[in-house]
Amino acid sequence: MSELSAEVRVQVARLRNLLIDVARCGALGSPLGALPHTELDPMEVQAIWWLKAESLLPVNILAERLGGIAPPRLSRLLDRLEAAQLVQRERSVRHDRRRVRVRLTEQGRAMAEQADSVVQERMARLLMPLEGEQRSALMDLLEGWVEALGGKNRAADAAPEEGEADAPVAEELEPTAASRRTRSGMMDITASAA
C-alpha cells in the first residue's frame, strides 16, 4: 500500500470505514444467504442462482463464481444437483471430453426464479432508504466501478468455444447490459415497494 498516493490511501480508509458501517447496519450479508430452500445447502442455491444469471457455464467458471471451490467439491455439488434434476452437465467439445458445461433444467430454472425473487426483495429493502435520484446515482457509480474492474472482459472469457453454436452470445453476457436490465428491474421493485 506504500506505493499508493496519499489521496488513494485516504479513499481506501474511507471505503474501509464505510464497509464497516454498512456491516454494522446489517446490510453486508450476502443476498443469497439463507434462502428458503430447505432441501438445498446454501452453496447449491448459489450455483443455481449463478446458472440463472449466466445461462450456461463451464464448470471452471462456475467454480470461480462460487468462490473458487475445489473441483472435487464442485463435482459432488453438481452430482447432487443433477440427482435432484436441477442441472445437467454436457460435454463442450467432442474432441476434448474434459470440457464440461452446466445448465439449468426447467425444474432448476423454476427454483432459480424463486431464489432470485427473494434476492431482489432483499436488495430492494437495502435501496429503499435512498431517494430515487440517489438510487440512480448509486447504480451509475456501481456500473462504472464494475466496468473499471474489467467487467467487460467477462464476456470475452465466456465466449463460446469453436463449434459451440448454442452458447449464449457475448451480448447476453455483457455486464453493462445485464446491469441495465437489473437496474430497471430493481427500480420496478423499489417503485412498487414504495
mmCIF file of N, CA, C and O in Angstrom, residues 93-190:
data_model
loop_
_atom_site.group_PDB
_atom_site.id
_atom_site.type_symbol
_atom_site.label_atom_id
_atom_site.label_comp_id
_atom_site.label_asym_id
_atom_site.label_seq_id
_atom_site.Cartn_x
_atom_site.Cartn_y
_atom_site.Cartn_z
ATOM 1 N N VAL A 93 -16.883 -29.909 -26.111
ATOM 2 C CA VAL A 93 -16.279 -30.162 -27.407
ATOM 3 C C VAL A 93 -16.081 -31.661 -27.556
ATOM 4 O O VAL A 93 -15.603 -32.332 -26.649
ATOM 5 N N ARG A 94 -16.422 -32.174 -28.696
ATOM 6 C CA ARG A 94 -16.349 -33.627 -28.915
ATOM 7 C C ARG A 94 -14.943 -34.175 -28.736
ATOM 8 O O ARG A 94 -14.756 -35.248 -28.171
ATOM 9 N N HIS A 95 -13.945 -33.454 -29.201
ATOM 10 C CA HIS A 95 -12.582 -33.988 -29.145
ATOM 11 C C HIS A 95 -11.897 -33.772 -27.798
ATOM 12 O O HIS A 95 -10.812 -34.262 -27.572
ATOM 13 N N ASP A 96 -12.508 -33.050 -26.873
ATOM 14 C CA ASP A 96 -11.940 -32.844 -25.550
ATOM 15 C C ASP A 96 -13.029 -33.078 -24.511
ATOM 16 O O ASP A 96 -13.741 -32.172 -24.110
ATOM 17 N N ARG A 97 -13.135 -34.320 -24.055
ATOM 18 C CA ARG A 97 -14.213 -34.709 -23.151
ATOM 19 C C ARG A 97 -14.027 -34.143 -21.746
ATOM 20 O O ARG A 97 -14.898 -34.275 -20.907
ATOM 21 N N ARG A 98 -12.888 -33.485 -21.480
ATOM 22 C CA ARG A 98 -12.678 -32.889 -20.158
ATOM 23 C C ARG A 98 -13.456 -31.590 -20.006
ATOM 24 O O ARG A 98 -13.713 -31.155 -18.899
ATOM 25 N N ARG A 99 -13.811 -30.959 -21.099
ATOM 26 C CA ARG A 99 -14.527 -29.674 -21.029
ATOM 27 C C ARG A 99 -16.023 -29.928 -20.833
ATOM 28 O O ARG A 99 -16.676 -30.517 -21.689
ATOM 29 N N VAL A 100 -16.511 -29.451 -19.719
ATOM 30 C CA VAL A 100 -17.907 -29.696 -19.355
ATOM 31 C C VAL A 100 -18.557 -28.355 -19.028
ATOM 32 O O VAL A 100 -17.966 -27.502 -18.382
ATOM 33 N N ARG A 101 -19.793 -28.210 -19.500
ATOM 34 C CA ARG A 101 -20.590 -27.025 -19.188
ATOM 35 C C ARG A 101 -21.811 -27.480 -18.394
ATOM 36 O O ARG A 101 -22.216 -28.627 -18.460
ATOM 37 N N VAL A 102 -22.397 -26.521 -17.678
ATOM 38 C CA VAL A 102 -23.554 -26.817 -16.831
ATOM 39 C C VAL A 102 -24.664 -25.844 -17.186
ATOM 40 O O VAL A 102 -24.429 -24.665 -17.415
ATOM 41 N N ARG A 103 -25.892 -26.369 -17.248
ATOM 42 C CA ARG A 103 -27.067 -25.533 -17.475
ATOM 43 C C ARG A 103 -28.193 -26.006 -16.566
ATOM 44 O O ARG A 103 -28.200 -27.138 -16.096
ATOM 45 N N LEU A 104 -29.133 -25.111 -16.338
ATOM 46 C CA LEU A 104 -30.302 -25.451 -15.526
ATOM 47 C C LEU A 104 -31.296 -26.264 -16.336
ATOM 48 O O LEU A 104 -31.450 -26.058 -17.538
ATOM 49 N N THR A 105 -32.000 -27.142 -15.652
ATOM 50 C CA THR A 105 -33.150 -27.806 -16.245
ATOM 51 C C THR A 105 -34.360 -26.897 -16.034
ATOM 52 O O THR A 105 -34.254 -25.854 -15.374
ATOM 53 N N GLU A 106 -35.507 -27.287 -16.541
ATOM 54 C CA GLU A 106 -36.723 -26.494 -16.303
ATOM 55 C C GLU A 106 -37.023 -26.401 -14.812
ATOM 56 O O GLU A 106 -37.377 -25.343 -14.308
ATOM 57 N N GLN A 107 -36.874 -27.515 -14.116
ATOM 58 C CA GLN A 107 -37.106 -27.522 -12.670
ATOM 59 C C GLN A 107 -36.089 -26.613 -11.967
ATOM 60 O O GLN A 107 -36.435 -25.886 -11.032
ATOM 61 N N GLY A 108 -34.850 -26.634 -12.418
ATOM 62 C CA GLY A 108 -33.823 -25.762 -11.856
ATOM 63 C C GLY A 108 -34.118 -24.298 -12.103
ATOM 64 O O GLY A 108 -33.901 -23.450 -11.237
ATOM 65 N N ARG A 109 -34.628 -23.988 -13.307
ATOM 66 C CA ARG A 109 -34.988 -22.596 -13.615
ATOM 67 C C ARG A 109 -36.105 -22.105 -12.690
ATOM 68 O O ARG A 109 -36.072 -20.965 -12.226
ATOM 69 N N ALA A 110 -37.079 -22.960 -12.434
ATOM 70 C CA ALA A 110 -38.177 -22.572 -11.541
ATOM 71 C C ALA A 110 -37.652 -22.280 -10.134
ATOM 72 O O ALA A 110 -38.043 -21.286 -9.508
ATOM 73 N N MET A 111 -36.748 -23.121 -9.642
ATOM 74 C CA MET A 111 -36.178 -22.898 -8.318
ATOM 75 C C MET A 111 -35.321 -21.630 -8.316
ATOM 76 O O MET A 111 -35.341 -20.856 -7.357
ATOM 77 N N ALA A 112 -34.585 -21.386 -9.398
ATOM 78 C CA ALA A 112 -33.752 -20.190 -9.502
ATOM 79 C C ALA A 112 -34.613 -18.930 -9.508
ATOM 80 O O ALA A 112 -34.238 -17.908 -8.927
ATOM 81 N N GLU A 113 -35.769 -18.993 -10.142
ATOM 82 C CA GLU A 113 -36.692 -17.844 -10.145
ATOM 83 C C GLU A 113 -37.151 -17.530 -8.731
ATOM 84 O O GLU A 113 -37.230 -16.363 -8.347
ATOM 85 N N GLN A 114 -37.454 -18.568 -7.943
ATOM 86 C CA GLN A 114 -37.862 -18.353 -6.554
ATOM 87 C C GLN A 114 -36.744 -17.695 -5.755
ATOM 88 O O GLN A 114 -36.972 -16.736 -5.023
ATOM 89 N N ALA A 115 -35.520 -18.215 -5.922
ATOM 90 C CA ALA A 115 -34.368 -17.650 -5.215
ATOM 91 C C ALA A 115 -34.133 -16.206 -5.637
ATOM 92 O O ALA A 115 -33.881 -15.333 -4.807
ATOM 93 N N ASP A 116 -34.246 -15.947 -6.935
ATOM 94 C CA ASP A 116 -33.985 -14.603 -7.439
ATOM 95 C C ASP A 116 -35.012 -13.603 -6.920
ATOM 96 O O ASP A 116 -34.668 -12.457 -6.625
ATOM 97 N N SER A 117 -36.254 -14.017 -6.772
ATOM 98 C CA SER A 117 -37.257 -13.084 -6.256
ATOM 99 C C SER A 117 -36.958 -12.709 -4.805
ATOM 100 O O SER A 117 -37.123 -11.555 -4.413
ATOM 101 N N VAL A 118 -36.461 -13.650 -4.013
ATOM 102 C CA VAL A 118 -36.074 -13.353 -2.629
ATOM 103 C C VAL A 118 -34.883 -12.397 -2.624
ATOM 104 O O VAL A 118 -34.847 -11.431 -1.862
ATOM 105 N N VAL A 119 -33.895 -12.662 -3.492
ATOM 106 C CA VAL A 119 -32.714 -11.802 -3.583
ATOM 107 C C VAL A 119 -33.123 -10.385 -3.969
ATOM 108 O O VAL A 119 -32.667 -9.406 -3.372
ATOM 109 N N GLN A 120 -34.009 -10.254 -4.936
ATOM 110 C CA GLN A 120 -34.434 -8.923 -5.364
ATOM 111 C C GLN A 120 -35.194 -8.184 -4.261
ATOM 112 O O GLN A 120 -35.029 -6.973 -4.101
ATOM 113 N N GLU A 121 -36.011 -8.898 -3.496
ATOM 114 C CA GLU A 121 -36.711 -8.264 -2.373
ATOM 115 C C GLU A 121 -35.714 -7.754 -1.343
ATOM 116 O O GLU A 121 -35.863 -6.634 -0.815
ATOM 117 N N ARG A 122 -34.686 -8.541 -1.059
ATOM 118 C CA ARG A 122 -33.666 -8.125 -0.096
ATOM 119 C C ARG A 122 -32.922 -6.900 -0.608
ATOM 120 O O ARG A 122 -32.637 -5.978 0.155
ATOM 121 N N MET A 123 -32.591 -6.896 -1.880
ATOM 122 C CA MET A 123 -31.891 -5.752 -2.463
ATOM 123 C C MET A 123 -32.774 -4.505 -2.442
ATOM 124 O O MET A 123 -32.291 -3.402 -2.188
ATOM 125 N N ALA A 124 -34.049 -4.686 -2.689
ATOM 126 C CA ALA A 124 -34.970 -3.542 -2.662
ATOM 127 C C ALA A 124 -35.005 -2.932 -1.265
ATOM 128 O O ALA A 124 -34.991 -1.702 -1.122
ATOM 129 N N ARG A 125 -35.013 -3.778 -0.225
ATOM 130 C CA ARG A 125 -35.012 -3.253 1.152
ATOM 131 C C ARG A 125 -33.735 -2.462 1.432
ATOM 132 O O ARG A 125 -33.762 -1.475 2.169
ATOM 133 N N LEU A 126 -32.611 -2.882 0.842
ATOM 134 C CA LEU A 126 -31.356 -2.144 1.038
ATOM 135 C C LEU A 126 -31.393 -0.791 0.345
ATOM 136 O O LEU A 126 -30.819 0.179 0.825
ATOM 137 N N LEU A 127 -32.081 -0.720 -0.795
ATOM 138 C CA LEU A 127 -32.116 0.523 -1.567
ATOM 139 C C LEU A 127 -33.200 1.493 -1.104
ATOM 140 O O LEU A 127 -33.123 2.680 -1.386
ATOM 141 N N MET A 128 -34.208 1.004 -0.433
ATOM 142 C CA MET A 128 -35.356 1.839 -0.065
ATOM 143 C C MET A 128 -35.002 3.077 0.771
ATOM 144 O O MET A 128 -35.651 4.107 0.611
ATOM 145 N N PRO A 129 -33.997 3.035 1.660
ATOM 146 C CA PRO A 129 -33.700 4.254 2.418
ATOM 147 C C PRO A 129 -33.206 5.419 1.546
ATOM 148 O O PRO A 129 -33.236 6.564 1.990
ATOM 149 N N LEU A 130 -32.776 5.145 0.330
ATOM 150 C CA LEU A 130 -32.303 6.196 -0.566
ATOM 151 C C LEU A 130 -33.455 6.745 -1.403
ATOM 152 O O LEU A 130 -34.393 6.022 -1.728
ATOM 153 N N GLU A 131 -33.362 8.016 -1.757
ATOM 154 C CA GLU A 131 -34.329 8.633 -2.668
ATOM 155 C C GLU A 131 -34.044 8.129 -4.088
ATOM 156 O O GLU A 131 -32.960 7.625 -4.361
ATOM 157 N N GLY A 132 -35.003 8.306 -4.992
ATOM 158 C CA GLY A 132 -34.878 7.819 -6.363
ATOM 159 C C GLY A 132 -33.613 8.270 -7.068
ATOM 160 O O GLY A 132 -32.919 7.475 -7.712
ATOM 161 N N GLU A 133 -33.278 9.556 -6.961
ATOM 162 C CA GLU A 133 -32.072 10.078 -7.614
ATOM 163 C C GLU A 133 -30.818 9.497 -6.981
ATOM 164 O O GLU A 133 -29.834 9.225 -7.675
ATOM 165 N N GLN A 134 -30.844 9.300 -5.681
ATOM 166 C CA GLN A 134 -29.687 8.712 -5.000
ATOM 167 C C GLN A 134 -29.494 7.262 -5.438
ATOM 168 O O GLN A 134 -28.369 6.816 -5.649
ATOM 169 N N ARG A 135 -30.616 6.528 -5.565
ATOM 170 C CA ARG A 135 -30.521 5.138 -6.035
ATOM 171 C C ARG A 135 -29.927 5.090 -7.433
ATOM 172 O O ARG A 135 -29.052 4.275 -7.722
ATOM 173 N N SER A 136 -30.409 5.971 -8.310
ATOM 174 C CA SER A 136 -29.888 6.004 -9.683
ATOM 175 C C SER A 136 -28.412 6.352 -9.694
ATOM 176 O O SER A 136 -27.625 5.738 -10.434
ATOM 177 N N ALA A 137 -28.016 7.315 -8.885
ATOM 178 C CA ALA A 137 -26.608 7.703 -8.826
ATOM 179 C C ALA A 137 -25.751 6.544 -8.315
ATOM 180 O O ALA A 137 -24.660 6.287 -8.836
ATOM 181 N N LEU A 138 -26.256 5.833 -7.305
ATOM 182 C CA LEU A 138 -25.527 4.681 -6.775
ATOM 183 C C LEU A 138 -25.361 3.612 -7.855
ATOM 184 O O LEU A 138 -24.270 3.068 -8.034
ATOM 185 N N MET A 139 -26.438 3.329 -8.595
ATOM 186 C CA MET A 139 -26.354 2.317 -9.648
ATOM 187 C C MET A 139 -25.359 2.742 -10.735
ATOM 188 O O MET A 139 -24.573 1.928 -11.217
ATOM 189 N N ASP A 140 -25.392 4.025 -11.099
ATOM 190 C CA ASP A 140 -24.446 4.525 -12.105
ATOM 191 C C ASP A 140 -23.007 4.358 -11.626
ATOM 192 O O ASP A 140 -22.135 3.932 -12.384
ATOM 193 N N LEU A 141 -22.754 4.688 -10.356
ATOM 194 C CA LEU A 141 -21.406 4.543 -9.803
ATOM 195 C C LEU A 141 -20.968 3.082 -9.774
ATOM 196 O O LEU A 141 -19.832 2.753 -10.126
ATOM 197 N N LEU A 142 -21.869 2.202 -9.355
ATOM 198 C CA LEU A 142 -21.526 0.780 -9.299
ATOM 199 C C LEU A 142 -21.273 0.212 -10.689
ATOM 200 O O LEU A 142 -20.353 -0.588 -10.878
ATOM 201 N N GLU A 143 -22.074 0.624 -11.673
ATOM 202 C CA GLU A 143 -21.835 0.171 -13.042
ATOM 203 C C GLU A 143 -20.474 0.645 -13.542
ATOM 204 O O GLU A 143 -19.731 -0.121 -14.167
ATOM 205 N N GLY A 144 -20.120 1.882 -13.246
ATOM 206 C CA GLY A 144 -18.809 2.393 -13.632
ATOM 207 C C GLY A 144 -17.689 1.644 -12.937
ATOM 208 O O GLY A 144 -16.645 1.367 -13.529
ATOM 209 N N TRP A 145 -17.922 1.289 -11.668
ATOM 210 C CA TRP A 145 -16.929 0.539 -10.917
ATOM 211 C C TRP A 145 -16.719 -0.840 -11.529
ATOM 212 O O TRP A 145 -15.585 -1.292 -11.720
ATOM 213 N N VAL A 146 -17.814 -1.526 -11.868
ATOM 214 C CA VAL A 146 -17.712 -2.848 -12.480
ATOM 215 C C VAL A 146 -16.944 -2.764 -13.802
ATOM 216 O O VAL A 146 -16.067 -3.588 -14.081
ATOM 217 N N GLU A 147 -17.265 -1.766 -14.604
ATOM 218 C CA GLU A 147 -16.553 -1.614 -15.873
ATOM 219 C C GLU A 147 -15.070 -1.345 -15.633
ATOM 220 O O GLU A 147 -14.213 -1.901 -16.308
ATOM 221 N N ALA A 148 -14.745 -0.512 -14.638
ATOM 222 C CA ALA A 148 -13.350 -0.211 -14.333
ATOM 223 C C ALA A 148 -12.605 -1.433 -13.805
ATOM 224 O O ALA A 148 -11.413 -1.584 -14.027
ATOM 225 N N LEU A 149 -13.318 -2.315 -13.117
ATOM 226 C CA LEU A 149 -12.704 -3.539 -12.614
ATOM 227 C C LEU A 149 -12.458 -4.558 -13.718
ATOM 228 O O LEU A 149 -11.902 -5.615 -13.468
ATOM 229 N N GLY A 150 -12.912 -4.264 -14.921
ATOM 230 C CA GLY A 150 -12.678 -5.180 -16.031
ATOM 231 C C GLY A 150 -13.864 -6.058 -16.347
ATOM 232 O O GLY A 150 -13.709 -7.100 -16.964
ATOM 233 N N GLY A 151 -15.050 -5.654 -15.935
ATOM 234 C CA GLY A 151 -16.246 -6.455 -16.174
ATOM 235 C C GLY A 151 -16.494 -6.748 -17.627
ATOM 236 O O GLY A 151 -17.056 -7.779 -17.969
ATOM 237 N N LYS A 152 -16.063 -5.859 -18.528
ATOM 238 C CA LYS A 152 -16.303 -6.111 -19.947
ATOM 239 C C LYS A 152 -15.537 -7.329 -20.436
ATOM 240 O O LYS A 152 -15.915 -7.949 -21.409
ATOM 241 N N ASN A 153 -14.456 -7.692 -19.745
ATOM 242 C CA ASN A 153 -13.676 -8.856 -20.157
ATOM 243 C C ASN A 153 -14.394 -10.163 -19.877
ATOM 244 O O ASN A 153 -14.053 -11.188 -20.430
ATOM 245 N N ARG A 154 -15.405 -10.136 -18.984
ATOM 246 C CA ARG A 154 -16.140 -11.371 -18.690
ATOM 247 C C ARG A 154 -16.833 -11.921 -19.922
ATOM 248 O O ARG A 154 -16.936 -13.117 -20.100
ATOM 249 N N ALA A 155 -17.326 -11.040 -20.774
ATOM 250 C CA ALA A 155 -17.995 -11.501 -21.995
ATOM 251 C C ALA A 155 -17.003 -12.246 -22.870
ATOM 252 O O ALA A 155 -17.334 -13.285 -23.440
ATOM 253 N N ALA A 156 -15.792 -11.760 -22.955
ATOM 254 C CA ALA A 156 -14.777 -12.433 -23.751
ATOM 255 C C ALA A 156 -14.397 -13.767 -23.116
ATOM 256 O O ALA A 156 -14.188 -14.758 -23.810
ATOM 257 N N ASP A 157 -14.307 -13.807 -21.772
ATOM 258 C CA ASP A 157 -13.980 -15.054 -21.082
ATOM 259 C C ASP A 157 -15.039 -16.117 -21.309
ATOM 260 O O ASP A 157 -14.748 -17.301 -21.356
ATOM 261 N N ALA A 158 -16.294 -15.716 -21.411
ATOM 262 C CA ALA A 158 -17.396 -16.660 -21.549
ATOM 263 C C ALA A 158 -17.788 -16.878 -23.003
ATOM 264 O O ALA A 158 -18.790 -17.518 -23.275
ATOM 265 N N ALA A 159 -16.995 -16.360 -23.933
ATOM 266 C CA ALA A 159 -17.313 -16.528 -25.351
ATOM 267 C C ALA A 159 -17.324 -18.011 -25.700
ATOM 268 O O ALA A 159 -16.564 -18.789 -25.144
ATOM 269 N N PRO A 160 -18.200 -18.417 -26.620
ATOM 270 C CA PRO A 160 -18.297 -19.830 -26.964
ATOM 271 C C PRO A 160 -17.017 -20.327 -27.618
ATOM 272 O O PRO A 160 -16.326 -19.594 -28.317
ATOM 273 N N GLU A 161 -16.710 -21.598 -27.328
ATOM 274 C CA GLU A 161 -15.583 -22.232 -27.983
ATOM 275 C C GLU A 161 -15.959 -22.514 -29.427
ATOM 276 O O GLU A 161 -17.130 -22.535 -29.787
ATOM 277 N N GLU A 162 -14.947 -22.776 -30.220
ATOM 278 C CA GLU A 162 -15.197 -23.058 -31.622
ATOM 279 C C GLU A 162 -16.130 -24.253 -31.742
ATOM 280 O O GLU A 162 -15.943 -25.279 -31.103
ATOM 281 N N GLY A 163 -17.176 -24.096 -32.529
ATOM 282 C CA GLY A 163 -18.136 -25.170 -32.748
ATOM 283 C C GLY A 163 -19.245 -25.226 -31.720
ATOM 284 O O GLY A 163 -20.027 -26.151 -31.704
ATOM 285 N N GLU A 164 -19.328 -24.270 -30.825
ATOM 286 C CA GLU A 164 -20.375 -24.270 -29.808
ATOM 287 C C GLU A 164 -21.453 -23.273 -30.198
ATOM 288 O O GLU A 164 -21.469 -22.142 -29.753
ATOM 289 N N ALA A 165 -22.382 -23.700 -30.983
ATOM 290 C CA ALA A 165 -23.411 -22.803 -31.517
ATOM 291 C C ALA A 165 -24.455 -22.417 -30.480
ATOM 292 O O ALA A 165 -25.055 -21.362 -30.559
ATOM 293 N N ASP A 166 -24.693 -23.263 -29.463
ATOM 294 C CA ASP A 166 -25.789 -22.977 -28.547
ATOM 295 C C ASP A 166 -25.348 -22.219 -27.297
ATOM 296 O O ASP A 166 -26.131 -21.978 -26.410
ATOM 297 N N ALA A 167 -24.100 -21.788 -27.226
ATOM 298 C CA ALA A 167 -23.654 -21.000 -26.083
ATOM 299 C C ALA A 167 -24.254 -19.600 -26.179
ATOM 300 O O ALA A 167 -24.544 -19.119 -27.264
ATOM 301 N N PRO A 168 -24.445 -18.927 -25.050
ATOM 302 C CA PRO A 168 -25.017 -17.589 -25.094
ATOM 303 C C PRO A 168 -24.096 -16.640 -25.850
ATOM 304 O O PRO A 168 -22.890 -16.776 -25.803
ATOM 305 N N VAL A 169 -24.682 -15.685 -26.515
ATOM 306 C CA VAL A 169 -23.880 -14.726 -27.257
ATOM 307 C C VAL A 169 -23.277 -13.725 -26.290
ATOM 308 O O VAL A 169 -23.796 -13.510 -25.201
ATOM 309 N N ALA A 170 -22.176 -13.102 -26.696
ATOM 310 C CA ALA A 170 -21.468 -12.176 -25.819
ATOM 311 C C ALA A 170 -22.368 -11.042 -25.351
ATOM 312 O O ALA A 170 -22.256 -10.572 -24.225
ATOM 313 N N GLU A 171 -23.295 -10.607 -26.194
ATOM 314 C CA GLU A 171 -24.178 -9.507 -25.826
ATOM 315 C C GLU A 171 -25.006 -9.861 -24.598
ATOM 316 O O GLU A 171 -25.266 -9.024 -23.750
ATOM 317 N N GLU A 172 -25.419 -11.145 -24.497
ATOM 318 C CA GLU A 172 -26.213 -11.558 -23.348
ATOM 319 C C GLU A 172 -25.381 -11.552 -22.069
ATOM 320 O O GLU A 172 -25.918 -11.409 -20.989
ATOM 321 N N LEU A 173 -24.061 -11.742 -22.198
ATOM 322 C CA LEU A 173 -23.215 -11.850 -21.031
ATOM 323 C C LEU A 173 -22.571 -10.534 -20.635
ATOM 324 O O LEU A 173 -21.964 -10.439 -19.596
ATOM 325 N N GLU A 174 -22.677 -9.500 -21.465
ATOM 326 C CA GLU A 174 -22.012 -8.241 -21.179
ATOM 327 C C GLU A 174 -22.586 -7.630 -19.910
ATOM 328 O O GLU A 174 -23.784 -7.407 -19.788
ATOM 329 N N PRO A 175 -21.735 -7.371 -18.913
ATOM 330 C CA PRO A 175 -22.235 -6.887 -17.626
ATOM 331 C C PRO A 175 -23.016 -5.590 -17.714
ATOM 332 O O PRO A 175 -23.976 -5.413 -16.986
ATOM 333 N N THR A 176 -22.628 -4.668 -18.586
ATOM 334 C CA THR A 176 -23.359 -3.412 -18.615
ATOM 335 C C THR A 176 -24.782 -3.615 -19.081
ATOM 336 O O THR A 176 -25.702 -3.015 -18.560
ATOM 337 N N ALA A 177 -24.979 -4.508 -20.051
ATOM 338 C CA ALA A 177 -26.348 -4.795 -20.493
ATOM 339 C C ALA A 177 -27.118 -5.501 -19.387
ATOM 340 O O ALA A 177 -28.266 -5.174 -19.106
ATOM 341 N N ALA A 178 -26.452 -6.447 -18.731
ATOM 342 C CA ALA A 178 -27.117 -7.166 -17.642
ATOM 343 C C ALA A 178 -27.410 -6.221 -16.493
ATOM 344 O O ALA A 178 -28.475 -6.289 -15.885
ATOM 345 N N SER A 179 -26.470 -5.326 -16.196
ATOM 346 C CA SER A 179 -26.717 -4.416 -15.083
ATOM 347 C C SER A 179 -27.819 -3.430 -15.414
ATOM 348 O O SER A 179 -28.561 -3.015 -14.540
ATOM 349 N N ARG A 180 -27.936 -3.053 -16.700
ATOM 350 C CA ARG A 180 -29.050 -2.170 -17.068
ATOM 351 C C ARG A 180 -30.372 -2.882 -16.848
ATOM 352 O O ARG A 180 -31.316 -2.311 -16.340
ATOM 353 N N ARG A 181 -30.429 -4.182 -17.229
ATOM 354 C CA ARG A 181 -31.669 -4.939 -17.008
ATOM 355 C C ARG A 181 -31.943 -5.055 -15.516
ATOM 356 O O ARG A 181 -33.055 -4.889 -15.063
ATOM 357 N N THR A 182 -30.886 -5.362 -14.728
ATOM 358 C CA THR A 182 -31.048 -5.478 -13.286
ATOM 359 C C THR A 182 -31.483 -4.152 -12.697
ATOM 360 O O THR A 182 -32.353 -4.099 -11.848
ATOM 361 N N ARG A 183 -30.864 -3.070 -13.167
ATOM 362 C CA ARG A 183 -31.203 -1.743 -12.651
ATOM 363 C C ARG A 183 -32.656 -1.413 -12.915
ATOM 364 O O ARG A 183 -33.371 -0.961 -12.028
ATOM 365 N N SER A 184 -33.120 -1.643 -14.141
ATOM 366 C CA SER A 184 -34.520 -1.312 -14.426
ATOM 367 C C SER A 184 -35.454 -2.225 -13.652
ATOM 368 O O SER A 184 -36.473 -1.781 -13.153
ATOM 369 N N GLY A 185 -35.080 -3.495 -13.507
ATOM 370 C CA GLY A 185 -35.900 -4.411 -12.714
ATOM 371 C C GLY A 185 -35.926 -4.014 -11.254
ATOM 372 O O GLY A 185 -36.953 -4.075 -10.591
ATOM 373 N N MET A 186 -34.773 -3.574 -10.742
ATOM 374 C CA MET A 186 -34.698 -3.159 -9.349
ATOM 375 C C MET A 186 -35.495 -1.884 -9.132
ATOM 376 O O MET A 186 -36.152 -1.726 -8.118
ATOM 377 N N MET A 187 -35.470 -0.981 -10.099
ATOM 378 C CA MET A 187 -36.254 0.244 -9.951
ATOM 379 C C MET A 187 -37.737 -0.073 -9.941
ATOM 380 O O MET A 187 -38.501 0.541 -9.199
ATOM 381 N N ASP A 188 -38.151 -1.076 -10.726
ATOM 382 C CA ASP A 188 -39.548 -1.506 -10.695
ATOM 383 C C ASP A 188 -39.909 -2.030 -9.312
ATOM 384 O O ASP A 188 -40.963 -1.727 -8.772
ATOM 385 N N ILE A 189 -38.991 -2.817 -8.738
ATOM 386 C CA ILE A 189 -39.241 -3.400 -7.417
ATOM 387 C C ILE A 189 -39.321 -2.295 -6.371
ATOM 388 O O ILE A 189 -40.229 -2.261 -5.546
ATOM 389 N N THR A 190 -38.343 -1.391 -6.402
ATOM 390 C CA THR A 190 -38.349 -0.340 -5.381
ATOM 391 C C THR A 190 -39.534 0.599 -5.549
ATOM 392 O O THR A 190 -40.086 1.074 -4.576
#
